[in-house]
Short mmCIF file of C-alpha atoms in Angstrom, two decimals:
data_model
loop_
_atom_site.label_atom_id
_atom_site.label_comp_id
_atom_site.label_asym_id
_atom_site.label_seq_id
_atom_site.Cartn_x
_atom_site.Cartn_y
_atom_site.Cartn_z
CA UNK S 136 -3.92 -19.12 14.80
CA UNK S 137 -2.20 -17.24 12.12
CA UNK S 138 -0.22 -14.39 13.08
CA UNK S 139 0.04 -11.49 11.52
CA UNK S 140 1.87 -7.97 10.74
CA UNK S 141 0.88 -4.90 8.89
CA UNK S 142 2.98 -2.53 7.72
CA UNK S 143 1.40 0.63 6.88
CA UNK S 144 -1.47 -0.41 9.24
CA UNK S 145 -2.61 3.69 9.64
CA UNK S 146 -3.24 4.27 5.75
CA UNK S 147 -6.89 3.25 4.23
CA UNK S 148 -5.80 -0.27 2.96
CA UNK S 149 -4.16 -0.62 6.05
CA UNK S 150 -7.00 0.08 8.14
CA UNK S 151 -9.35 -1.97 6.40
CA UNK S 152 -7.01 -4.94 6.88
CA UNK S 153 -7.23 -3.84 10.64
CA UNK S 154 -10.97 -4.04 10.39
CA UNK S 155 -11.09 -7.12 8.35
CA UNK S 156 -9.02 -9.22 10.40
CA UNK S 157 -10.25 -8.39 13.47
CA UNK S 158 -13.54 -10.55 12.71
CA UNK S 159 -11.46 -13.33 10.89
CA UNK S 160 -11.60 -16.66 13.14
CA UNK S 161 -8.21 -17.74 12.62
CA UNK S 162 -5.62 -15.29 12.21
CA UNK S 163 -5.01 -11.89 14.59
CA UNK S 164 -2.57 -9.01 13.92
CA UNK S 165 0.41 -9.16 16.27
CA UNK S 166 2.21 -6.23 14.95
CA UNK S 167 0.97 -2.24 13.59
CA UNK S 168 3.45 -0.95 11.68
CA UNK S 169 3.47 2.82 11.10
CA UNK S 170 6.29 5.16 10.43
CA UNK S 171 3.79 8.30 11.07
CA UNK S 172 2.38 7.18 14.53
CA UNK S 173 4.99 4.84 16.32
CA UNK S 174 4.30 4.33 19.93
CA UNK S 175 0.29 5.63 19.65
CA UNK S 176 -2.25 3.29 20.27
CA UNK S 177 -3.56 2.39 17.25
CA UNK S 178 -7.49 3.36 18.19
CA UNK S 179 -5.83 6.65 18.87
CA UNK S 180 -5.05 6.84 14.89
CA UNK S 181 -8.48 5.20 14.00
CA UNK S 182 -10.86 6.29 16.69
CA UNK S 183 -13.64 3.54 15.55
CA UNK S 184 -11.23 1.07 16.99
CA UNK S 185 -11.66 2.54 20.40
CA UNK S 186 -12.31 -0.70 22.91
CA UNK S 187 -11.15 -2.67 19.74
CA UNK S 188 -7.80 -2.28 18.67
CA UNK S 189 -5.58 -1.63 22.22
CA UNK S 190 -2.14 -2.50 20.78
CA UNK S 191 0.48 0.22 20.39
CA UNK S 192 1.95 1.21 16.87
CA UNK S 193 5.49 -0.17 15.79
CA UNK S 194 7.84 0.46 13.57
CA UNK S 195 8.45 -0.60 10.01
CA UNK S 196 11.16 -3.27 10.98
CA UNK S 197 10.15 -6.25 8.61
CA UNK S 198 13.43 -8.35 10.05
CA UNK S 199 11.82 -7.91 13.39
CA UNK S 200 8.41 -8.80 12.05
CA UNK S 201 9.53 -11.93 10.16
CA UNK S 202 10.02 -12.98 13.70
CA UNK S 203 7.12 -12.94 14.76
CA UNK S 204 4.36 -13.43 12.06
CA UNK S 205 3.19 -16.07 9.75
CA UNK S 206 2.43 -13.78 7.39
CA UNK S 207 3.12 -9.89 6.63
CA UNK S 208 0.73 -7.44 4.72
CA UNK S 209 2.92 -4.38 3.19
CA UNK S 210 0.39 -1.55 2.53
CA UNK S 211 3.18 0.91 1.65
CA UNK S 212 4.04 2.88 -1.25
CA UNK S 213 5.85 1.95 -4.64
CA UNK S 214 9.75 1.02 -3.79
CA UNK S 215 8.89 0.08 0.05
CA UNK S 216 9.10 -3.81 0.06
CA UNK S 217 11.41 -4.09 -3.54
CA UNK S 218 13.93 -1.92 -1.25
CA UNK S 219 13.92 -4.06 1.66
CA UNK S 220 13.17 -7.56 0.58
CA UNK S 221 15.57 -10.51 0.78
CA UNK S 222 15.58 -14.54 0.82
CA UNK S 223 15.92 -14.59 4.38
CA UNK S 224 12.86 -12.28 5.02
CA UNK S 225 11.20 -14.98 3.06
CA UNK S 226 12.49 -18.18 4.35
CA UNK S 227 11.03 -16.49 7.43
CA UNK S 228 7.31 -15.49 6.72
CA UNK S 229 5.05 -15.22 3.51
CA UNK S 230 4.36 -11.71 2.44
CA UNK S 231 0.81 -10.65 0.41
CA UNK S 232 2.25 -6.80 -1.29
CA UNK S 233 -0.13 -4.15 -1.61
CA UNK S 234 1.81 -2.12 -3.75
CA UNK S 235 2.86 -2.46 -6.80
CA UNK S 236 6.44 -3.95 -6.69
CA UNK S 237 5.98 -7.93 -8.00
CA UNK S 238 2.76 -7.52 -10.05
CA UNK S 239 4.44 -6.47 -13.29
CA UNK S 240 6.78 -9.10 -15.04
CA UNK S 241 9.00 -6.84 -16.87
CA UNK S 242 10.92 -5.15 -14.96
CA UNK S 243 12.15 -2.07 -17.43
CA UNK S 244 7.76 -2.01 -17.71
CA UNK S 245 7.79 -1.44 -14.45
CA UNK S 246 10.61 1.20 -14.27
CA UNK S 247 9.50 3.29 -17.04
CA UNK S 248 5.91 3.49 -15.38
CA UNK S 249 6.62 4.34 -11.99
CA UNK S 250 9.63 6.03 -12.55
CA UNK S 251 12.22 4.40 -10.03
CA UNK S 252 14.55 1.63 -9.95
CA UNK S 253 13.45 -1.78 -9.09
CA UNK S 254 15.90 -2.54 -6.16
CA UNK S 255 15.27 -6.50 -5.95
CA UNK S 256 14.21 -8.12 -9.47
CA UNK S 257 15.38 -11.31 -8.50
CA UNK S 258 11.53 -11.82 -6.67
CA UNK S 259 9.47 -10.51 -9.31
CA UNK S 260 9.40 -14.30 -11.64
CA UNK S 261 8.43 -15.72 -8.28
CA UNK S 262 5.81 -13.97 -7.07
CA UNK S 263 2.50 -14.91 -7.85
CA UNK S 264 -0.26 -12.13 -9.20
CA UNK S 265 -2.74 -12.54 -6.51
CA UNK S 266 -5.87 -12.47 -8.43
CA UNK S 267 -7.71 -15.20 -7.03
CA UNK S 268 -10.20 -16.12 -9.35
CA UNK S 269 -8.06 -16.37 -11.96
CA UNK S 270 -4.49 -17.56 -10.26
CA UNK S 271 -6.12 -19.59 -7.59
CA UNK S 272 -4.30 -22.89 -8.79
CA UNK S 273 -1.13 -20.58 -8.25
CA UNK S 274 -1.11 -19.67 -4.88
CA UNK S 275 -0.78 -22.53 -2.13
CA UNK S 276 1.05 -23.31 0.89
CA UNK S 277 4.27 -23.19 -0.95
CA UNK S 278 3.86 -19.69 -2.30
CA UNK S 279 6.07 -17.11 -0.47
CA UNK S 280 5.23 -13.83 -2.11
CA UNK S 281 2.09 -12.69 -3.43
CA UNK S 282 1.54 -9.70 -5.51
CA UNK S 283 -1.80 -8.33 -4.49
CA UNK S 284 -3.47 -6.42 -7.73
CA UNK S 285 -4.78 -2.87 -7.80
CA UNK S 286 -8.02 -1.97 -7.35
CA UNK S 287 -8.70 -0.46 -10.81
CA UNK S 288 -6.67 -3.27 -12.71
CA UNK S 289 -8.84 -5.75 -10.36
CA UNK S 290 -12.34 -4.63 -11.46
CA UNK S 291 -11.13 -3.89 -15.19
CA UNK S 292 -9.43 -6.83 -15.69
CA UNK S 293 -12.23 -9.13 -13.93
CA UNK S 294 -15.23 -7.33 -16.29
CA UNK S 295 -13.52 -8.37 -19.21
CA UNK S 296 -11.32 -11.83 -18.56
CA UNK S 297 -13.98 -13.92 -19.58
CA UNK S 298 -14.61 -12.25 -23.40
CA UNK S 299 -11.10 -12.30 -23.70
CA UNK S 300 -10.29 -15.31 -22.50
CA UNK S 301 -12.76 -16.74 -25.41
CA UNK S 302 -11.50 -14.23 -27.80
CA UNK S 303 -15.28 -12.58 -28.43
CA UNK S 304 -13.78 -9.63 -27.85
CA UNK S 305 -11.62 -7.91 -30.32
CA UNK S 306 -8.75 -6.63 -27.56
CA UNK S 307 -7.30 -3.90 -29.86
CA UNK S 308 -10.60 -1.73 -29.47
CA UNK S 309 -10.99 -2.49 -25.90
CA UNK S 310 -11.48 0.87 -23.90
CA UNK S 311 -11.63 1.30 -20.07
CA UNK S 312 -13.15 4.46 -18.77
CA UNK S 313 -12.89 4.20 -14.96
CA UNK S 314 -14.27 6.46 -11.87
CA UNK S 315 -12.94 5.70 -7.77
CA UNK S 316 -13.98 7.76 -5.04
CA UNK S 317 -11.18 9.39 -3.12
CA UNK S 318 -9.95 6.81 -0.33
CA UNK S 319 -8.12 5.33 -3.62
CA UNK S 320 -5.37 8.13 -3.52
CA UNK S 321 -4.63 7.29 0.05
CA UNK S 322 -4.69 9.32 2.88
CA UNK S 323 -1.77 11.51 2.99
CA UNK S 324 -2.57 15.05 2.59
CA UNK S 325 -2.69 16.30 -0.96
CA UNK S 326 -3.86 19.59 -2.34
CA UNK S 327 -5.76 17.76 -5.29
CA UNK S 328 -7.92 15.64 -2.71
CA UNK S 329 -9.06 18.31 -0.17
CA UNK S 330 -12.71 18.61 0.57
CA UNK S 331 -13.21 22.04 -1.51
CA UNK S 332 -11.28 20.55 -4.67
CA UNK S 333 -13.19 17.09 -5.01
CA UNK S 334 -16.18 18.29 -3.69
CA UNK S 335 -18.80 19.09 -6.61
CA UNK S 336 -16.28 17.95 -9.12
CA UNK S 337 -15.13 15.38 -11.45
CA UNK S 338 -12.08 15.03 -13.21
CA UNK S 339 -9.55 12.75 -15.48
CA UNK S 340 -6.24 12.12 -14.27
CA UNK S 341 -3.00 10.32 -15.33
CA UNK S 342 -4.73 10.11 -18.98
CA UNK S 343 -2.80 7.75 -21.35
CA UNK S 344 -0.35 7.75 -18.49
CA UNK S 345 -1.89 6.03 -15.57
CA UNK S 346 -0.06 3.51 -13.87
CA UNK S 347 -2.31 0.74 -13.78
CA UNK S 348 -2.24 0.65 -17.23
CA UNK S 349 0.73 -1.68 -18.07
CA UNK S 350 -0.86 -4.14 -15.32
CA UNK S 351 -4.11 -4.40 -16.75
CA UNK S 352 -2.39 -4.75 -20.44
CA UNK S 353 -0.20 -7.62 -19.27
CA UNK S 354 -2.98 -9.67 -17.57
CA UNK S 355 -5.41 -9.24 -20.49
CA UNK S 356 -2.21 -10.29 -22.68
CA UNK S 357 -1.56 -13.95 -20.85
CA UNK S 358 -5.95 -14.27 -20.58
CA UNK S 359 -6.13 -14.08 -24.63
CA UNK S 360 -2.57 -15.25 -25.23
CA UNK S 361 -1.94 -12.22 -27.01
CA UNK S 362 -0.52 -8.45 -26.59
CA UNK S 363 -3.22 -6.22 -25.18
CA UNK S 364 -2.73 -2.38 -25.65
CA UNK S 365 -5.91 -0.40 -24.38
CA UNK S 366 -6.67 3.24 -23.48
CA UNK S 367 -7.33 3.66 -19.47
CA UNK S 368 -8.43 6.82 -18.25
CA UNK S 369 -9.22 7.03 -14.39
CA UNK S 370 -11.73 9.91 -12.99
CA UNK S 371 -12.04 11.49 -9.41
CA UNK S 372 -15.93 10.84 -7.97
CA UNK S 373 -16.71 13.11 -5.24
CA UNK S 374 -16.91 9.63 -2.76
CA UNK S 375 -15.61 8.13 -0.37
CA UNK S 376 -14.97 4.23 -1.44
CA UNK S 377 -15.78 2.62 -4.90
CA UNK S 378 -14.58 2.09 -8.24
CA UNK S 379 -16.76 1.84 -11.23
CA UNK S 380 -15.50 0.78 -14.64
CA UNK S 381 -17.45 0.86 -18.30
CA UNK S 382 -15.27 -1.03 -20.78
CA UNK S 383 -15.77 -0.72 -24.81
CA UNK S 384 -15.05 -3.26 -27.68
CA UNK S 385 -15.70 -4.73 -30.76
CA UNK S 386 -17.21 -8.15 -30.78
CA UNK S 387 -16.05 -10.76 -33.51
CA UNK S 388 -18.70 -12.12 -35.45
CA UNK S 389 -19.39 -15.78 -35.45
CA UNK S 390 -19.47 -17.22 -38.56
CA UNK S 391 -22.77 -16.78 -40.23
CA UNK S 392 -22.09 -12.99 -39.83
CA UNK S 393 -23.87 -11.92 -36.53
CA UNK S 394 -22.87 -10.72 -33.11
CA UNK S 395 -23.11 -12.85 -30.14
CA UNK S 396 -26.20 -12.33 -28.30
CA UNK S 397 -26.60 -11.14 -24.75
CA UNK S 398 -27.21 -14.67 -23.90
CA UNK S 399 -24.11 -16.30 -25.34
CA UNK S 400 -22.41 -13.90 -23.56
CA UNK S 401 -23.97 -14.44 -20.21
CA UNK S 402 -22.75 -18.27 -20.69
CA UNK S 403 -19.57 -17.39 -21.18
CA UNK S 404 -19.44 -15.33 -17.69
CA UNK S 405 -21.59 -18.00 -16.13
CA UNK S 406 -18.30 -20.87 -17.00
CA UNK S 407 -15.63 -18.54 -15.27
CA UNK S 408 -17.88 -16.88 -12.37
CA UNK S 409 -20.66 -19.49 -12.10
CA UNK S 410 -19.47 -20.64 -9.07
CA UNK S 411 -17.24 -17.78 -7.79
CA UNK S 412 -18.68 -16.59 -4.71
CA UNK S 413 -17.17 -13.12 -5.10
CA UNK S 414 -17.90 -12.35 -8.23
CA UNK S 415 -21.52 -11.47 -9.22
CA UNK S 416 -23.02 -11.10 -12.59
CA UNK S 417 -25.84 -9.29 -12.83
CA UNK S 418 -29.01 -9.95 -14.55
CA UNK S 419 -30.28 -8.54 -18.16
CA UNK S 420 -30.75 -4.77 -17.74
CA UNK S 421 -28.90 -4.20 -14.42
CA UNK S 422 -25.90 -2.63 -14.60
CA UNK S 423 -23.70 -2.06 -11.79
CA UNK S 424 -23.10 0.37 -9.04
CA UNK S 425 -20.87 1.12 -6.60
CA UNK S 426 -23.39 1.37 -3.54
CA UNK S 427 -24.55 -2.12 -3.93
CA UNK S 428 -20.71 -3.36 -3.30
CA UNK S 429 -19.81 -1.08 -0.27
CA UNK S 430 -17.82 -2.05 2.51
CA UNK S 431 -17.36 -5.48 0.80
CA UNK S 432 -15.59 -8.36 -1.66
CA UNK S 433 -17.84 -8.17 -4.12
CA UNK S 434 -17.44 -7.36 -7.89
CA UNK S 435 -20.75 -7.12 -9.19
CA UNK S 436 -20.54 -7.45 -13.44
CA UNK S 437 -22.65 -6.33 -16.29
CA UNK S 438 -23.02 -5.22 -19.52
CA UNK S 439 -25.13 -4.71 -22.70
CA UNK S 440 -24.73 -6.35 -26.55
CA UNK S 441 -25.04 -2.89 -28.62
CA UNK S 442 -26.19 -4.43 -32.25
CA UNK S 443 -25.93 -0.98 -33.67
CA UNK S 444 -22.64 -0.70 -33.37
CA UNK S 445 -21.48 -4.14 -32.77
CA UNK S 446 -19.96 -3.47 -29.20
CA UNK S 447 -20.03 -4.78 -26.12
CA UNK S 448 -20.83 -2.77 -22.96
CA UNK S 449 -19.44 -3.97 -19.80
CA UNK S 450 -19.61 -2.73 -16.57
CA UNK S 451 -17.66 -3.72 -13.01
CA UNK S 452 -18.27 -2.36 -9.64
CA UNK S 453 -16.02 -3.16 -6.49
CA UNK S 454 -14.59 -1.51 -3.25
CA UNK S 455 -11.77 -0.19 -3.51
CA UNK S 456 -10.46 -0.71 -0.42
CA UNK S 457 -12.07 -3.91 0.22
CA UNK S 458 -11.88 -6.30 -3.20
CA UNK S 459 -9.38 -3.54 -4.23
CA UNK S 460 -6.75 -3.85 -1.49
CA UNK S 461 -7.58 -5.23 2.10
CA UNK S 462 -10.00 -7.92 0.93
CA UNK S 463 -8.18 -9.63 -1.78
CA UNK S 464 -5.26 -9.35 0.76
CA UNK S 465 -6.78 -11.42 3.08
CA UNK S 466 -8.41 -13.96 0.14
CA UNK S 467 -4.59 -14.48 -0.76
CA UNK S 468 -3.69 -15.09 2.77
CA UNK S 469 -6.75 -17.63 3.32
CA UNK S 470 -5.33 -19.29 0.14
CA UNK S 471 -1.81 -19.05 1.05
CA UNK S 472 -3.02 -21.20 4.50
CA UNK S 473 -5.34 -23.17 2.86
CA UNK S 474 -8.25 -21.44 5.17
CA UNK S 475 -11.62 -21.32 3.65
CA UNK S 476 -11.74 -18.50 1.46
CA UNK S 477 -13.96 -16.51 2.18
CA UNK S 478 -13.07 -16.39 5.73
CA UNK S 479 -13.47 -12.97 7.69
CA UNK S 480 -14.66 -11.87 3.92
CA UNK S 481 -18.48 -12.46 3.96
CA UNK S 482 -19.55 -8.46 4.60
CA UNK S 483 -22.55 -7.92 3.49
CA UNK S 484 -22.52 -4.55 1.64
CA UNK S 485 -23.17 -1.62 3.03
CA UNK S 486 -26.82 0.09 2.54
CA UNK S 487 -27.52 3.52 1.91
#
């Protein structure tokens, strides 16, 4: 039985790892961690774990932890693990990073984005960018740190890897318009995300600024071999879980003039997700939406050949607490163990 520690285990992603793992046949959580709620029981924090989850909250000790777990989960904010990390924490235990710490190469990238100082570089070349379905080959028994990816750059860079990958696409038009319901900001109290400012409303936020941006750039850049620079603007959906993205770009013609049809581009997804079991692509005419993914790891994929213009349409729905955080989390660790990997992962969405 794998054992295994959360830190940050009273924040969404946290809780969803709770929930996950609790129906996942070979690992169990041996350690809470929470700063805000040391010493509570942890149904106490999450009442829907009442006669589920009896264990007490601890502390944020990850030399403790290392101790005790085969593997820690560190749902925490920017700065957390990249403050605290060192070679003996991971001659000790692996550790699958829910924040954003190890998923960007360049460091000064990383820096100039989030806006502090990268306190342990020396990990970032080794860990591995826990996308499964594209780094699978890259994360085995011998991997110690994963970088688990965001939940926007996971649906927008998973809609369009495969056009890129091919070069159809031409990446210097490519335009990602994304919505996420609320549970994506976390759950710390913030003035912006109260009930009576997201309610009836919809709004753009961290326009040409976002954070995700550089992530989903560098990804796209090793998929077409190439440097990727793309407008991302994120929007606030009155909802609770979800992220939708539509995605814009040119195609490049073949050479007797014409676009590739929606068919050629169906094969394309078909030879990367064909036999993904995560990843759906949807048929002609169905595009995707965030209901039909709820409460799961699912991506479901779409999109539409405009001739008119010469564009391609797609479309990616996940969770984003699920695929987006907690989910993946737990594919990495299955991988990282050599589990089955979809274990503890097949939900079946959720329905209304």
């Amino acid at each position: 039985m794998i054992k295994a520690g959360i830190i940050g285990a009273t924040g969404y992603a946290g809780g969803e790892l709770v929930r996950i793992l609790s129906n996942h046949k070979e690992a169990e959580v041996v350690w809470y961690g929470s700063r805000s709620y040391i010493d509570k029981r942890y149904y106490e924090v999450y009442q829907n774990m009442f006669q589920i989850v009896e264990d007490v909250c601890k502390d944020d000790n990850l030399t403790e932890l290392a101790q005790q777990a085969d593997v820690i989960f560190t749902a925490t904010p920017q700065g957390f693990l990249a403050g605290l990390l060192t070679e003996d924490l991971l001659e000790k235990t692996k550790i699958v990073d829910l924040s954003a710490d190890y998923r960007i190469k360049d460091v000064s990238i990383y820096e100039k984005w989030y806006g502090i100082e990268h306190k342990s570089p020396q990990f970032i070349q080794e860990a591995v960018y826990g996308l499964c379905e594209i780094n699978r080959s890259q994360i085995t028994d011998n991997t110690r740190l994963v970088a688990n990816p965001g939940c926007y750059t996971t649906c927008s860079i998973l809609t369009a890897y495969p056009l890129v990958k091919e070069g159809l696409i031409d990446v210097n038009t490519l335009i990602v318009d994304a919505k996420s319901g609320t549970s994506g900001a976390g759950r710390g109290a913030k003035v912006p995300n109260l009930f009576c400012e997201v309610n009836e409303n919809m709004k753009a936020y961290g326009v040409g600024s976002h954070r995700h941006t550089p992530e989903i750039e560098e990804q796209l850049g090793y998929a077409g071999n190439c440097k990727v620079t793309i407008n991302f603007t994120p929007h606030l959906v009155p909802m609770n879980r979800g992220i939708l993205v539509t995605e814009y770009a040119a195609l490049r013609k073949k050479a007797d003039g014409t676009i590739p049809s929606w068919e050629e581009l169906k094969a394309v997804y078909d030879k990367y997700y064909g036999e993904e079991k995560f990843v759906r692509v949807l048929e002609k005419g169905s595009c995707p939406e965030t209901k039909w993914v709820e409460g799961s790891n699912y991506v479901d994929i779409g999109f539409v050949v405009d001739e008119r213009t010469g564009r391609v349409i797609m479309m990616g729905a996940l969770d984003n607490l699920v695929k987006g955080a907690a989910g993946q989390a737990v594919q990495n660790m299955n991988l990282l163990f050599g589990l089955k990997e979809s274990e503890g992962l097949e939900l079946v969405p959720c329905f209304p």
